[in-house]
Tab-separated table of C-alpha atoms in Angstrom:
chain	number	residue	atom	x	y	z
A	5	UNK	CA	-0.879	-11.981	-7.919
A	6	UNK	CA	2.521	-10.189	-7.568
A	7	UNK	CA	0.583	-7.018	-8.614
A	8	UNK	CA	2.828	-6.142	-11.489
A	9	UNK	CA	6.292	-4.956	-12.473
A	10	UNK	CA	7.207	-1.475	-12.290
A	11	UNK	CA	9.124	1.106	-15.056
A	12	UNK	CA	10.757	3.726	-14.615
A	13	UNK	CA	9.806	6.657	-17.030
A	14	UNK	CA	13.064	8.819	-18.127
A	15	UNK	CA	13.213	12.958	-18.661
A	16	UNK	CA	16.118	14.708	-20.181
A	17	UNK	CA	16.808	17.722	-18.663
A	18	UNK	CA	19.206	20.436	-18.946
A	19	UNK	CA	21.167	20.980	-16.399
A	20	UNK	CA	24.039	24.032	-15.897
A	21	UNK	CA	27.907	23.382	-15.002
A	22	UNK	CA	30.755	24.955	-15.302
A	23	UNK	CA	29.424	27.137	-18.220
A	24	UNK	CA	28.245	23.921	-20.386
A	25	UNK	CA	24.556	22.612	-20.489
A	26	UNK	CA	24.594	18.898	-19.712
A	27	UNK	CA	21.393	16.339	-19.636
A	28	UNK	CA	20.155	15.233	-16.730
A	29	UNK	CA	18.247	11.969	-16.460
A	30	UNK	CA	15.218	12.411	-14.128
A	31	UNK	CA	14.068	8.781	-13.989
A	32	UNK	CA	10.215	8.077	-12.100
A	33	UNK	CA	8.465	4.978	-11.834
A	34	UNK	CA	5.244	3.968	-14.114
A	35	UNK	CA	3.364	0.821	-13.241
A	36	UNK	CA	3.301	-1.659	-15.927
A	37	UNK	CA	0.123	-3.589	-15.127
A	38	UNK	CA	-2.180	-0.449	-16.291
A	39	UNK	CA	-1.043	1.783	-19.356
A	40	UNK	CA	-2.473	5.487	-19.143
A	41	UNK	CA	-5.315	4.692	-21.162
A	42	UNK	CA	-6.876	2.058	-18.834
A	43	UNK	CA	-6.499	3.618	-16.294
A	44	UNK	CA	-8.287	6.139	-17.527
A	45	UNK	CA	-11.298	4.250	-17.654
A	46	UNK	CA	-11.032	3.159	-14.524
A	47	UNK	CA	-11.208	6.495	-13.439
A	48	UNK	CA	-14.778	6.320	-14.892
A	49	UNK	CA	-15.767	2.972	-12.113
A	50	UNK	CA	-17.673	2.917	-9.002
A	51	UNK	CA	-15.166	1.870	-6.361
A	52	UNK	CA	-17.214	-1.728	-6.871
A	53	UNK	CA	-16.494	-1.606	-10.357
A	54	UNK	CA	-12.941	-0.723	-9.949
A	55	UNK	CA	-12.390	-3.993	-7.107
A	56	UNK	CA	-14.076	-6.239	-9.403
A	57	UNK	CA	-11.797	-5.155	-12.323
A	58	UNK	CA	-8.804	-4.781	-10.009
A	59	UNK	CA	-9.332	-8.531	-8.967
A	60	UNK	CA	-9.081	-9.571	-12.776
A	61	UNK	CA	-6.146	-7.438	-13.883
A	62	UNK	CA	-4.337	-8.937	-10.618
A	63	UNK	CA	-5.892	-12.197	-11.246
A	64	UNK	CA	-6.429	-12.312	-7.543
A	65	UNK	CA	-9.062	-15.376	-8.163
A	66	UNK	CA	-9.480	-16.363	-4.318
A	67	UNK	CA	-9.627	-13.191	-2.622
A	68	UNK	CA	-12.644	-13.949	-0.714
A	69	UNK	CA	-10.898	-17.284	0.922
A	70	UNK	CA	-7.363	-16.055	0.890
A	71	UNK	CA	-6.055	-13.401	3.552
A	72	UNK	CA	-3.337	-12.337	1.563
A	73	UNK	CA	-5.322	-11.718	-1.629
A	74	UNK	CA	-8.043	-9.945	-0.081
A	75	UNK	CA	-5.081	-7.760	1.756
A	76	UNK	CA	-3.508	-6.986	-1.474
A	77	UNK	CA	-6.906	-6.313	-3.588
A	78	UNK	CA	-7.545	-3.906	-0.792
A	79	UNK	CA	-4.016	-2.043	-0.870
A	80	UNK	CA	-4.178	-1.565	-4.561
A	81	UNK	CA	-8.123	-0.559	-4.564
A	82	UNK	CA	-7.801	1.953	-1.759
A	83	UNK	CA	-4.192	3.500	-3.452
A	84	UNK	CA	-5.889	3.690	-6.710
A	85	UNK	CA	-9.568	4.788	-5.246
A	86	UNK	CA	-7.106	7.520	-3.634
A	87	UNK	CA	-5.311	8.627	-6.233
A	88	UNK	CA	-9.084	9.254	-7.958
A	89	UNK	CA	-10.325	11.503	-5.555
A	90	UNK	CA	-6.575	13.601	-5.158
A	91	UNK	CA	-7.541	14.344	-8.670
A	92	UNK	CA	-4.392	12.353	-9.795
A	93	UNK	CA	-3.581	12.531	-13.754
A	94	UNK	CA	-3.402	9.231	-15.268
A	95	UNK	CA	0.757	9.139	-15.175
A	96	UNK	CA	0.557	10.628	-11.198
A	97	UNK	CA	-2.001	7.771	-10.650
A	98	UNK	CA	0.616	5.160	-12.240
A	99	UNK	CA	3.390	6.890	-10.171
A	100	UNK	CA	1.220	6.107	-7.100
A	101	UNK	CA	0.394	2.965	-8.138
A	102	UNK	CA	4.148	1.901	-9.056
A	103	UNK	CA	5.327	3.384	-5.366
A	104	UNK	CA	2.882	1.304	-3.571
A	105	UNK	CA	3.741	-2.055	-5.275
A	106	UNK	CA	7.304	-1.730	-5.008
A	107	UNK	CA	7.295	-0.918	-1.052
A	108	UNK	CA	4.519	-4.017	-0.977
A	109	UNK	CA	7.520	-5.863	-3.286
A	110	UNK	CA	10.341	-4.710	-1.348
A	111	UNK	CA	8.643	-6.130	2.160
A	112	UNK	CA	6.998	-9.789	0.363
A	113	UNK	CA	10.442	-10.317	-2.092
A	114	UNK	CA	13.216	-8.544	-0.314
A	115	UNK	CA	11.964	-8.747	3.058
A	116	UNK	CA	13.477	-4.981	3.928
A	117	UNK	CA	12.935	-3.394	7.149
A	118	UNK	CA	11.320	-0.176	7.859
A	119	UNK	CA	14.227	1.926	7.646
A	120	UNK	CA	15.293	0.688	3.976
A	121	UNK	CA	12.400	0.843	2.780
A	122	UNK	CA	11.689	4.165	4.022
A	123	UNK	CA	14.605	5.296	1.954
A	124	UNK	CA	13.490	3.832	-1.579
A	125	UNK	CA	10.567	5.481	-1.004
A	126	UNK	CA	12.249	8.892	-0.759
A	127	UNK	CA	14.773	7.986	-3.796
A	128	UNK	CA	11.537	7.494	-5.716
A	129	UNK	CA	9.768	10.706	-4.528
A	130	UNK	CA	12.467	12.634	-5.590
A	131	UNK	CA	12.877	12.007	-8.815
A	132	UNK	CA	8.840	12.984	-9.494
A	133	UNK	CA	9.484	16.209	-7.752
A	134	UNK	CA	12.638	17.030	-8.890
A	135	UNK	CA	12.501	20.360	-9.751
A	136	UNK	CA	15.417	22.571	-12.020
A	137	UNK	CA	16.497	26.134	-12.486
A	138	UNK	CA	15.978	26.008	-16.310
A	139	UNK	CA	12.702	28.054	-17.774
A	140	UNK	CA	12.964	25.211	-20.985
A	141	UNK	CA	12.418	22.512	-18.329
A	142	UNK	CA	9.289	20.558	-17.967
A	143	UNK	CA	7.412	20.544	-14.522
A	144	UNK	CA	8.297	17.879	-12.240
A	145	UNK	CA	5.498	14.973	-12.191
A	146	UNK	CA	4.056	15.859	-8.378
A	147	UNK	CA	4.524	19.329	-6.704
A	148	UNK	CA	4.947	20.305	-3.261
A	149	UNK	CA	1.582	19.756	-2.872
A	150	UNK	CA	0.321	16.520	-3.971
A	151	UNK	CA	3.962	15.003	-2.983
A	152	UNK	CA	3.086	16.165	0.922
A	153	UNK	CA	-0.442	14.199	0.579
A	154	UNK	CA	0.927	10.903	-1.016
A	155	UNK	CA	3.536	10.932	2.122
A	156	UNK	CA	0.956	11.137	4.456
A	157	UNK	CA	-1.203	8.766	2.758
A	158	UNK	CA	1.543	6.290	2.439
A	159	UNK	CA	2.331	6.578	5.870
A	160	UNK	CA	-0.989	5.670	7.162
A	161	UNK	CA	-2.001	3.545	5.060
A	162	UNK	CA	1.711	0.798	4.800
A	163	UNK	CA	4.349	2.471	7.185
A	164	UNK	CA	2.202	3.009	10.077
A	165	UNK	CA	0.975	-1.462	9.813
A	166	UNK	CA	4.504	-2.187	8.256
A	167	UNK	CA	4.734	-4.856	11.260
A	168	UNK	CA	1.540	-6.270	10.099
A	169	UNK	CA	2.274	-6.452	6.640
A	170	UNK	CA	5.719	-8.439	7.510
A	171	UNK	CA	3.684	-11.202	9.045
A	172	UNK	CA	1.134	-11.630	6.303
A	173	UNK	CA	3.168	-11.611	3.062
A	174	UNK	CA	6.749	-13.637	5.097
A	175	UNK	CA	5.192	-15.914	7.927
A	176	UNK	CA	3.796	-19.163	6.523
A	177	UNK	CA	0.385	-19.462	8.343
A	178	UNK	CA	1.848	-22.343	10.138
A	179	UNK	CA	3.734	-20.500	11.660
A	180	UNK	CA	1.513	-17.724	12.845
A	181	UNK	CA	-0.758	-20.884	13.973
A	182	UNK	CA	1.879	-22.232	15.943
A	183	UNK	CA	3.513	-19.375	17.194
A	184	UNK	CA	0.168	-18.035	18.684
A	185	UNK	CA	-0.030	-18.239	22.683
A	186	UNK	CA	-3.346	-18.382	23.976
A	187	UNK	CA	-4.428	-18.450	27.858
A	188	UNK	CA	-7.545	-19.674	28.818
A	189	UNK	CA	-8.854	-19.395	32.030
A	190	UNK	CA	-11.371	-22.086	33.733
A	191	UNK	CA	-14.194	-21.387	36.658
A	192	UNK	CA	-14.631	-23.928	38.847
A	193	UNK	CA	-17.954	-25.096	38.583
A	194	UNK	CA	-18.273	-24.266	42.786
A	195	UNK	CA	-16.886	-20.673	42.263
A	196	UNK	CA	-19.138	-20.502	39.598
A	197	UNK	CA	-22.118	-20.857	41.915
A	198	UNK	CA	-20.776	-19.127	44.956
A	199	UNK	CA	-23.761	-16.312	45.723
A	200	UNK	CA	-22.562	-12.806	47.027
A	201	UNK	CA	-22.987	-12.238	51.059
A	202	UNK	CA	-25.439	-9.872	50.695
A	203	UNK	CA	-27.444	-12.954	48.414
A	204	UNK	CA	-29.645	-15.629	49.188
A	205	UNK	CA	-28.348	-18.857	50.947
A	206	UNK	CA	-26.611	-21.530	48.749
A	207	UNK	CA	-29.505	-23.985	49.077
A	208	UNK	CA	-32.045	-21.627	48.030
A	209	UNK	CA	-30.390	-20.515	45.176
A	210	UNK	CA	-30.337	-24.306	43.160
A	211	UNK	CA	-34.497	-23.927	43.243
């Protein structure tokens, strides 16, 4: 149910300094759960298809009783069903998939606030777009393009209900029981049946 580890996928690159070519470790993250080839099929699913095999791979069993299943089975069905239609390859749609479980990670294991967790986003968008000066280099994993509409999709979809996702995956659900505060407010039974002035007498009105 943890939704999977996470790798991080290395690129040598050269990299020019004081007159001496030097590598250049670009390191991005790959998500473990699906290799490139089933995720490829999935690519083939109906977004029903794809939540009922998402619910196996995560062996997210009581998603239909549980809260915080059917919040996660969501998260990673809508990143994935996203990454689909952006016309993600395969290893972008892993990237994605990689970024979203470790922010989900870093809020459920390492409880980190908004702020930090803002920042290992960035670290990790950086190294897919990190671009070089050298015509033998390969092409970074996401340009300026597709990097600009996974921010904006991460934003709305986790950073914008960050506070909500705090209280789902760290606050028992005693606790959110308990910590609710609920007013209710009680008519009198005679205010209740007061008519308006402009209405018919009380009397009348219980016939």
């Amino acid at each position: 149910m943890s939704g999977g580890a996470t790798r991080r996928e290395k690129r040598e690159q050269p990299k020019a300094k004081d007159n001496k070519l030097q590598k250049e470790e670009s390191v991005f993250l790959q998500w473990e759960v699906l290799p490139n080839h089933q995720i490829q099929e999935l690519l083939k699913r109906t977004v029903d298809e794809l939540q009922f095999e998402m619910k196996v791979i995560l062996d997210l069993r009581n998603h239909q009783i549980c809260m915080k299943e059917a919040a996660l089975l969501d998260y990673y069905v809508c990143g994935f069903w996203w990454a689909k239609e952006a016309n993600f390859t395969p290893i972008k749609i892993s990237f994605t998939m990689a970024v979203l479980h470790m922010l989900l990670d870093n809020i459920r294991e390492k409880q980190m606030v908004l702020v930090e967790n803002l920042m290992e986003f960035a670290k990790a968008l950086c190294a897919a777009c990190k671009w070089s000066t050298s015509k033998e280099d390969s092409p970074p994993l996401l340009d300026r393009e597709e990097a600009t509409a996974l921010i904006s999709y991460i934003r709305n979809s986790l950073f914008q209900k960050y506070r909500l996702y705090e209280l789902l995956f760290t606050t028992s659900r005693e606790e959110l029981l308990t910590g609710m505060e609920r007013t209710i407010e009680v008519l009198s039974c005679q205010d209740a049946l007061t008519p308006l002035e402009e209405g018919i007498s009380t009397h009348l009105s219980f016939h």
